[in-house]
Short mmCIF file of C-alpha atoms and ligand atoms in Angstrom, two decimals:
data_model
loop_
_atom_site.label_atom_id
_atom_site.label_comp_id
_atom_site.label_asym_id
_atom_site.label_seq_id
_atom_site.Cartn_x
_atom_site.Cartn_y
_atom_site.Cartn_z
CA MET A 1 23.16 18.84 11.55
CA ALA A 2 22.39 18.31 7.86
CA GLU A 3 23.26 14.65 8.28
CA ARG A 4 20.37 14.17 10.67
CA GLU A 5 17.78 15.87 8.51
CA GLU A 6 15.90 12.55 8.38
CA ILE A 7 15.58 12.57 12.16
CA ALA A 8 14.45 16.20 12.23
CA GLN A 9 11.66 15.24 9.86
CA ALA A 10 10.36 12.37 11.99
CA ARG A 11 6.80 13.10 13.07
CA ARG A 12 5.74 10.08 15.08
CA TRP A 13 8.03 9.38 18.02
CA VAL A 14 8.26 6.57 20.55
CA VAL A 15 10.27 7.81 23.53
CA LYS A 16 11.43 5.15 25.98
CA VAL A 17 12.74 6.04 29.40
CA GLY A 18 14.52 3.49 31.56
CA SER A 19 14.28 2.85 35.30
CA ALA A 20 17.77 4.15 36.06
CA LEU A 21 16.75 7.61 34.89
CA LEU A 22 13.50 7.80 36.79
CA THR A 23 14.52 6.71 40.21
CA ASP A 24 15.93 8.85 42.87
CA ASP A 25 18.74 6.69 44.32
CA GLY A 26 16.43 4.24 46.03
CA ARG A 27 14.11 6.99 47.28
CA GLY A 28 11.39 6.24 44.77
CA LEU A 29 10.47 8.08 41.61
CA ASP A 30 12.36 11.23 40.80
CA GLU A 31 9.46 13.67 40.33
CA VAL A 32 11.75 16.45 39.14
CA MET A 33 13.09 14.19 36.42
CA ILE A 34 9.57 13.15 35.43
CA SER A 35 8.30 16.76 35.27
CA GLY A 36 11.32 17.75 33.19
CA LEU A 37 10.80 14.86 30.80
CA VAL A 38 7.11 15.65 30.45
CA GLU A 39 7.90 19.30 29.68
CA GLN A 40 10.20 18.16 26.92
CA LEU A 41 7.53 15.85 25.49
CA VAL A 42 4.97 18.65 25.62
CA LEU A 43 7.34 20.84 23.58
CA LEU A 44 7.75 18.03 21.07
CA ARG A 45 3.99 17.86 20.65
CA GLN A 46 3.83 21.61 20.24
CA ARG A 47 6.17 21.19 17.26
CA GLY A 48 3.46 19.05 15.67
CA CYS A 49 4.88 15.63 16.53
CA GLU A 50 2.97 12.67 17.95
CA VAL A 51 4.42 11.10 21.08
CA VAL A 52 4.08 7.67 22.62
CA LEU A 53 5.93 7.24 25.89
CA VAL A 54 7.22 3.84 26.99
CA SER A 55 8.22 4.09 30.61
CA SER A 56 9.77 1.69 33.09
CA GLY A 57 10.02 2.55 36.75
CA ALA A 58 7.12 0.55 38.15
CA VAL A 59 9.32 -2.07 39.81
CA ALA A 60 11.60 0.59 41.25
CA ALA A 61 8.67 2.60 42.64
CA GLY A 62 7.04 -0.55 44.04
CA ILE A 63 10.18 -1.66 45.82
CA VAL A 64 10.32 1.64 47.71
CA ARG A 65 6.58 1.65 48.44
CA LEU A 66 6.83 -1.85 49.91
CA GLY A 67 9.71 -0.74 52.11
CA TRP A 68 12.21 -3.13 50.56
CA THR A 69 15.82 -2.03 50.57
CA ALA A 70 17.05 -4.08 47.63
CA ARG A 71 15.74 -5.40 44.32
CA PRO A 72 14.33 -8.89 44.98
CA HIS A 73 15.46 -11.90 42.96
CA LEU A 74 12.21 -13.83 42.76
CA VAL A 75 10.29 -12.96 39.64
CA HIS A 76 6.94 -12.99 41.48
CA ASP A 77 8.32 -10.45 43.95
CA LEU A 78 9.35 -8.25 41.02
CA GLN A 79 5.89 -8.66 39.51
CA ALA A 80 4.27 -7.71 42.80
CA ALA A 81 6.50 -4.65 43.05
CA ALA A 82 5.56 -3.69 39.49
CA ALA A 83 1.86 -4.00 40.29
CA VAL A 84 2.28 -1.76 43.34
CA GLY A 85 4.55 0.71 41.55
CA GLN A 86 2.61 1.05 38.30
CA SER A 87 -0.14 3.17 39.84
CA ILE A 88 2.48 5.40 41.49
CA LEU A 89 4.26 5.77 38.15
CA VAL A 90 1.10 6.62 36.24
CA ARG A 91 -0.04 9.05 38.93
CA SER A 92 3.25 10.92 38.52
CA TYR A 93 2.80 11.15 34.76
CA GLU A 94 -0.87 12.08 35.13
CA ASN A 95 0.05 14.94 37.49
CA ALA A 96 2.86 16.16 35.28
CA PHE A 97 0.87 16.06 32.00
CA ASN A 98 -2.20 17.48 33.70
CA ARG A 99 -0.26 20.67 34.45
CA HIS A 100 -0.14 21.11 30.66
CA ASP A 101 -3.76 20.01 30.27
CA ILE A 102 -2.80 16.96 28.23
CA PRO A 103 -4.63 13.67 28.88
CA ILE A 104 -2.64 10.46 29.16
CA ALA A 105 -3.65 6.80 28.85
CA GLN A 106 -2.15 3.88 30.72
CA VAL A 107 -1.47 1.01 28.31
CA LEU A 108 -0.04 -2.25 29.62
CA LEU A 109 1.22 -4.66 26.96
CA GLY A 110 3.22 -7.84 26.59
CA HIS A 111 5.27 -8.94 23.60
CA ASP A 112 2.53 -11.43 22.67
CA ASP A 113 0.01 -8.62 22.39
CA ILE A 114 2.01 -7.33 19.49
CA THR A 115 2.97 -10.60 17.83
CA ALA A 116 -0.48 -12.27 18.10
CA ARG A 117 -2.24 -10.88 15.05
CA ASP A 118 -5.70 -10.22 16.45
CA ARG A 119 -4.30 -8.44 19.49
CA TYR A 120 -1.88 -6.60 17.20
CA LEU A 121 -4.83 -5.11 15.34
CA ASN A 122 -6.62 -4.24 18.58
CA ALA A 123 -3.58 -2.58 20.15
CA ARG A 124 -2.83 -0.74 16.92
CA GLY A 125 -6.42 0.48 16.62
CA THR A 126 -6.48 1.74 20.20
CA LEU A 127 -3.11 3.50 20.00
CA HIS A 128 -3.97 5.19 16.73
CA THR A 129 -7.26 6.33 18.23
CA LEU A 130 -5.51 7.72 21.31
CA LEU A 131 -3.07 9.64 19.13
CA ARG A 132 -5.91 11.01 17.04
CA LEU A 133 -7.59 12.19 20.25
CA GLY A 134 -4.44 14.02 21.31
CA VAL A 135 -3.78 11.67 24.23
CA VAL A 136 -0.25 10.60 25.21
CA PRO A 137 -0.19 6.82 25.68
CA VAL A 138 2.09 5.84 28.58
CA ILE A 139 3.06 2.24 27.97
CA ASN A 140 4.66 -0.31 30.24
CA GLU A 141 4.95 -4.07 30.18
CA ASN A 142 1.99 -5.83 31.75
CA ASP A 143 4.30 -7.26 34.42
CA THR A 144 1.56 -9.14 36.28
CA VAL A 145 1.14 -11.61 33.45
CA VAL A 146 4.35 -11.42 31.42
CA THR A 147 7.94 -11.18 32.51
CA ASP A 148 10.06 -10.56 29.40
CA GLU A 149 11.09 -7.03 30.26
CA ILE A 150 11.22 -7.52 34.00
CA ARG A 151 13.76 -10.28 33.48
CA PHE A 152 15.80 -8.97 30.56
CA GLY A 153 14.89 -5.80 28.82
CA ASP A 154 13.78 -2.87 30.97
CA ASN A 155 11.26 -2.16 28.15
CA ASP A 156 13.77 -1.73 25.32
CA THR A 157 12.25 -4.55 23.28
CA LEU A 158 8.72 -3.49 24.14
CA ALA A 159 9.48 0.03 22.89
CA ALA A 160 10.71 -1.39 19.57
CA LEU A 161 7.61 -3.55 19.18
CA VAL A 162 5.46 -0.51 19.90
CA ALA A 163 7.39 1.38 17.19
CA ASN A 164 6.52 -1.46 14.76
CA LEU A 165 2.94 -1.43 15.92
CA ILE A 166 2.27 2.25 15.26
CA ASP A 167 4.70 2.75 12.32
CA ALA A 168 6.78 5.21 14.32
CA ASP A 169 9.25 7.28 12.33
CA ALA A 170 11.74 7.28 15.18
CA LEU A 171 12.47 5.63 18.50
CA LEU A 172 14.40 7.52 21.17
CA LEU A 173 15.90 5.29 23.86
CA LEU A 174 16.77 7.52 26.81
CA THR A 175 19.27 6.00 29.15
CA ASP A 176 21.92 7.06 31.66
CA GLN A 177 24.72 6.65 29.09
CA GLN A 178 25.48 9.09 26.30
CA GLY A 179 24.94 6.40 23.68
CA LEU A 180 26.78 3.39 22.34
CA PHE A 181 30.55 3.54 22.77
CA GLN A 182 33.14 1.72 20.70
CA GLU A 183 34.46 0.20 23.91
CA ASP A 184 33.12 -0.03 27.46
CA PRO A 185 33.68 3.52 28.83
CA ARG A 186 34.06 2.09 32.34
CA ASN A 187 37.22 0.24 31.24
CA ASN A 188 38.42 2.83 28.78
CA PRO A 189 37.55 6.44 29.66
CA GLY A 190 38.82 7.52 26.22
CA ALA A 191 36.31 5.26 24.42
CA GLU A 192 34.63 7.00 21.52
CA LEU A 193 30.91 7.46 21.15
CA VAL A 194 29.40 5.98 17.98
CA ARG A 195 27.57 8.92 16.45
CA VAL A 196 25.93 7.20 13.52
CA CYS A 197 26.06 3.65 12.20
CA ASP A 198 23.98 1.33 10.05
CA VAL A 199 21.84 -0.62 12.51
CA HIS A 200 22.76 -3.92 10.83
CA ASP A 201 26.53 -3.28 10.92
CA ALA A 202 28.04 -6.41 12.49
CA SER A 203 30.78 -4.43 14.24
CA LEU A 204 28.12 -3.02 16.59
CA ASP A 205 27.67 -6.42 18.22
CA GLY A 206 31.25 -6.35 19.50
CA MET A 207 30.76 -2.83 20.86
CA ALA A 208 27.54 -3.61 22.68
CA GLY A 209 29.25 -6.70 24.09
CA GLU A 210 27.55 -9.67 25.70
CA GLY A 211 26.55 -8.74 29.24
CA GLY A 212 26.41 -5.21 27.90
CA VAL A 213 27.88 -1.95 29.03
CA LEU A 214 24.89 -1.55 31.27
CA GLY A 215 24.02 -5.15 32.10
CA ARG A 216 20.25 -5.70 32.28
CA GLY A 217 18.53 -3.46 29.79
CA GLY A 218 22.02 -2.59 28.56
CA MET A 219 23.43 -1.87 25.14
CA VAL A 220 22.85 -5.40 23.88
CA THR A 221 19.11 -5.10 24.38
CA LYS A 222 19.19 -1.58 22.94
CA LEU A 223 20.94 -2.75 19.81
CA ARG A 224 18.50 -5.64 19.47
CA ALA A 225 15.63 -3.21 19.96
CA ALA A 226 17.00 -0.90 17.27
CA ARG A 227 17.15 -3.83 14.84
CA LEU A 228 13.58 -4.81 15.66
CA ALA A 229 12.42 -1.22 15.17
CA ALA A 230 14.23 -1.10 11.82
CA ARG A 231 11.94 -3.87 10.51
CA SER A 232 9.20 -1.30 10.13
CA GLY A 233 11.59 1.43 9.00
CA THR A 234 11.89 3.18 12.39
CA GLU A 235 15.14 5.06 13.06
CA THR A 236 16.62 4.64 16.56
CA ILE A 237 18.59 7.10 18.65
CA ILE A 238 20.18 6.18 21.98
CA ALA A 239 20.92 9.22 24.12
CA SER A 240 21.42 10.34 27.68
CA GLY A 241 18.22 11.34 29.43
CA ARG A 242 20.31 13.48 31.80
CA ARG A 243 21.46 15.87 29.11
CA ASP A 244 19.69 19.24 29.09
CA ASP A 245 16.92 19.48 26.52
CA VAL A 246 17.88 16.10 25.12
CA VAL A 247 14.48 15.47 23.51
CA ALA A 248 14.44 18.85 21.77
CA ARG A 249 18.02 18.43 20.59
CA VAL A 250 17.66 14.89 19.28
CA THR A 251 14.35 15.57 17.58
CA ALA A 252 15.68 18.75 15.97
CA GLY A 253 18.37 16.59 14.32
CA GLU A 254 21.32 17.68 16.48
CA ASP A 255 24.28 15.34 16.60
CA VAL A 256 23.49 13.97 20.06
CA GLY A 257 23.85 10.33 21.18
CA THR A 258 24.03 7.38 18.78
CA TRP A 259 21.87 7.19 15.67
CA LEU A 260 21.34 3.63 14.42
CA ARG A 261 20.06 4.16 10.93
CA THR A 262 17.90 1.75 8.99
CA GLY A 263 18.98 2.84 5.52
CA LYS A 264 15.54 1.85 4.23
CA GLN A 265 12.43 3.57 3.01
CA PRO A 266 9.94 3.16 5.89
CA GLN A 267 7.12 2.20 3.54
CA ASN A 268 9.12 -0.62 1.93
CA ALA A 269 10.55 -1.84 5.22
CA ARG A 270 7.12 -2.06 6.74
CA LYS A 271 5.63 -3.93 3.82
CA GLN A 272 8.50 -6.42 3.76
CA TRP A 273 8.04 -6.93 7.46
CA LEU A 274 4.30 -7.50 7.08
CA ALA A 275 4.85 -9.90 4.21
CA SER A 276 7.27 -11.99 6.25
CA MET A 277 5.19 -11.89 9.39
CA VAL A 278 2.55 -14.53 8.83
CA GLN A 279 1.41 -17.38 6.60
CA ILE A 280 -1.56 -16.87 4.33
CA GLN A 281 -4.69 -18.37 5.89
CA GLY A 282 -7.28 -17.82 3.15
CA SER A 283 -8.30 -15.54 0.36
CA VAL A 284 -10.92 -13.02 -0.71
CA GLU A 285 -12.07 -12.47 -4.25
CA LEU A 286 -12.44 -8.81 -5.24
CA ASP A 287 -14.55 -7.16 -7.90
CA ALA A 288 -12.83 -5.15 -10.62
CA GLY A 289 -13.57 -1.82 -8.89
CA ALA A 290 -11.87 -2.92 -5.68
CA VAL A 291 -8.83 -4.17 -7.59
CA ARG A 292 -8.50 -0.71 -9.16
CA VAL A 293 -8.88 1.07 -5.82
CA LEU A 294 -6.20 -1.10 -4.23
CA CYS A 295 -3.68 -1.14 -7.04
CA GLU A 296 -4.06 2.34 -8.46
CA SER A 297 -5.11 4.53 -5.55
CA GLY A 298 -3.34 2.61 -2.74
CA ARG A 299 -6.50 2.70 -0.63
CA SER A 300 -7.91 0.26 1.92
CA LEU A 301 -10.06 -2.73 0.98
CA LEU A 302 -13.68 -2.25 2.02
CA PRO A 303 -16.20 -5.11 2.41
CA VAL A 304 -18.23 -3.70 -0.49
CA GLY A 305 -15.51 -4.71 -2.97
CA VAL A 306 -15.45 -8.38 -1.96
CA ARG A 307 -17.51 -11.02 -3.77
CA GLY A 308 -16.12 -14.29 -2.49
CA VAL A 309 -14.40 -15.69 0.62
CA HIS A 310 -12.26 -18.84 0.69
CA GLY A 311 -10.78 -20.58 3.70
CA ASN A 312 -11.36 -20.27 7.37
CA PHE A 313 -9.34 -17.33 8.64
CA SER A 314 -9.62 -15.30 11.84
CA ARG A 315 -9.32 -11.57 12.54
CA GLY A 316 -5.67 -10.62 12.17
CA ASP A 317 -4.77 -13.44 9.78
CA MET A 318 -2.99 -12.75 6.51
CA VAL A 319 -5.27 -13.28 3.53
CA SER A 320 -4.60 -13.16 -0.16
CA CYS A 321 -6.66 -10.74 -2.29
CA ARG A 322 -7.45 -12.05 -5.77
CA ASP A 323 -8.86 -10.37 -8.86
CA PRO A 324 -11.91 -11.79 -10.69
CA GLN A 325 -9.54 -14.04 -12.71
CA GLY A 326 -8.09 -15.51 -9.52
CA VAL A 327 -4.74 -13.72 -9.78
CA GLU A 328 -3.31 -12.50 -6.45
CA VAL A 329 -3.01 -8.70 -6.42
CA ALA A 330 -2.34 -8.04 -2.73
CA ARG A 331 -2.23 -9.61 0.69
CA GLY A 332 -2.93 -8.17 4.10
CA LEU A 333 -4.09 -8.54 7.68
CA VAL A 334 -7.85 -8.93 7.71
CA ASN A 335 -10.02 -7.10 10.26
CA TYR A 336 -12.85 -9.66 10.29
CA GLY A 337 -12.83 -13.49 10.39
CA ALA A 338 -14.00 -15.54 7.39
CA GLU A 339 -17.53 -16.10 8.68
CA ASP A 340 -18.14 -12.40 9.37
CA THR A 341 -16.48 -11.43 6.09
CA ARG A 342 -18.96 -13.66 4.24
CA ARG A 343 -21.78 -11.81 5.96
CA ILE A 344 -20.56 -8.29 5.24
CA MET A 345 -19.08 -8.82 1.75
CA GLY A 346 -20.77 -6.67 -0.88
CA SER A 347 -22.20 -4.35 1.78
CA ALA A 348 -21.36 -0.74 2.58
CA SER A 349 -19.20 -0.21 5.66
CA SER A 350 -22.04 1.76 7.26
CA GLU A 351 -24.04 -1.50 7.35
CA ILE A 352 -21.40 -3.54 9.22
CA GLU A 353 -22.89 -2.85 12.63
CA SER A 354 -26.45 -3.74 11.67
CA ILE A 355 -25.31 -6.97 9.98
CA LEU A 356 -22.85 -8.19 12.62
CA GLY A 357 -24.17 -6.44 15.70
CA TYR A 358 -20.77 -4.80 16.21
CA GLU A 359 -18.23 -2.82 14.21
CA LEU A 360 -14.49 -3.01 14.74
CA ASP A 361 -13.17 -1.25 11.66
CA VAL A 362 -14.76 0.23 8.54
CA GLU A 363 -12.13 -1.44 6.34
CA LEU A 364 -11.81 -5.15 5.70
CA ILE A 365 -8.06 -4.63 5.31
CA HIS A 366 -6.53 -1.26 6.21
CA ARG A 367 -4.11 0.08 3.60
CA ASP A 368 -1.30 0.16 6.20
CA ASN A 369 -1.73 -3.59 6.63
CA LEU A 370 -1.85 -4.32 2.91
CA VAL A 371 1.03 -5.31 0.62
CA LEU A 372 0.55 -5.09 -3.13
CA ILE A 373 1.96 -8.02 -5.09
N1 LIG B 401 8.41 -3.04 33.34
C1 LIG B 401 9.33 -2.88 34.43
C2 LIG B 401 9.09 -1.56 35.18
O1 LIG B 401 8.40 -0.72 34.73
C3 LIG B 401 10.70 -3.05 33.91
C4 LIG B 401 11.82 -2.54 34.72
C5 LIG B 401 12.39 -3.43 35.80
O2 LIG B 401 12.32 -4.67 35.67
O3 LIG B 401 12.98 -2.90 36.74
O4 LIG B 401 9.50 -1.35 36.28
#
């Protein structure tokens, strides 16, 4: 128990639930399972945690709704099934959360929405706003236009990218296995469960095995997802969604499932990740007051502290922040393109809307997206 103190302290959770758990042996969505899961998530929120749910199950629900008896092979058929099934899936969650008077939001994303920097900022802004409003975002891949998860991942990778996006403390991958085993438990019933391991430990690759214990969306994709999540300092736990009170037990720090630990301070991991993410596209020159605010108080950069703009960057690009002597003091993802930054520099954030005719963010660079040099 003491060993998982770090997990018990996690406050922002991404919980991912796979199709195998949500479907009722080809009879569509398992409403009992969904209600049970939702009750567990409600309890987690009552403990003061924030919850983002990443749920598969749209394809499975669509297949049943369309009267098909087997999973199709053509990707467009799978996409069509996902489009049909998504509304059924979200209706189930809406009904279940509504019983607890908790609003949910349907969010459909692709991997590009998280790696393209402008969309990254938009998705991040919306998800943070939803969390602040007490809404549970229910995320799935936007299967109509992208097919990464439908073909390979069953949302494991998407869940990890979402964890990066919102700086989640922990990612819980719920599956129909108890966790990652040292050998395939189907071949060796005595195979031992890995309880805790460094996520970068090379011996894990052999255990997950190519083709995976579970095949599509199997342990290989889960391990890859855990490594992606670790980039922003998120801890990953893989556990069985069929175990009683699994969410409560994992999040209380009980020794359940497999914990793939990052071994890093989340703050440092995230900043390293940001720094490696993109090339610098331009720079802004700060006044002495802004340099102090950034370097000493660790606050966001506001337009009022900027006195010069160099280069031709877009929203979401990485820009270098320089002091009045031209020395780089920080770099970060900028919320406004170069042209708009020139127009709002030196002005109070409350004036952004009247100058530009719109306001996206009050900061020019949010402190979470800023790395001090
Ligand atoms: N995004 C898909 C879903 O929700 C992935 C799962 C699948 O391909 O079956 O159904």
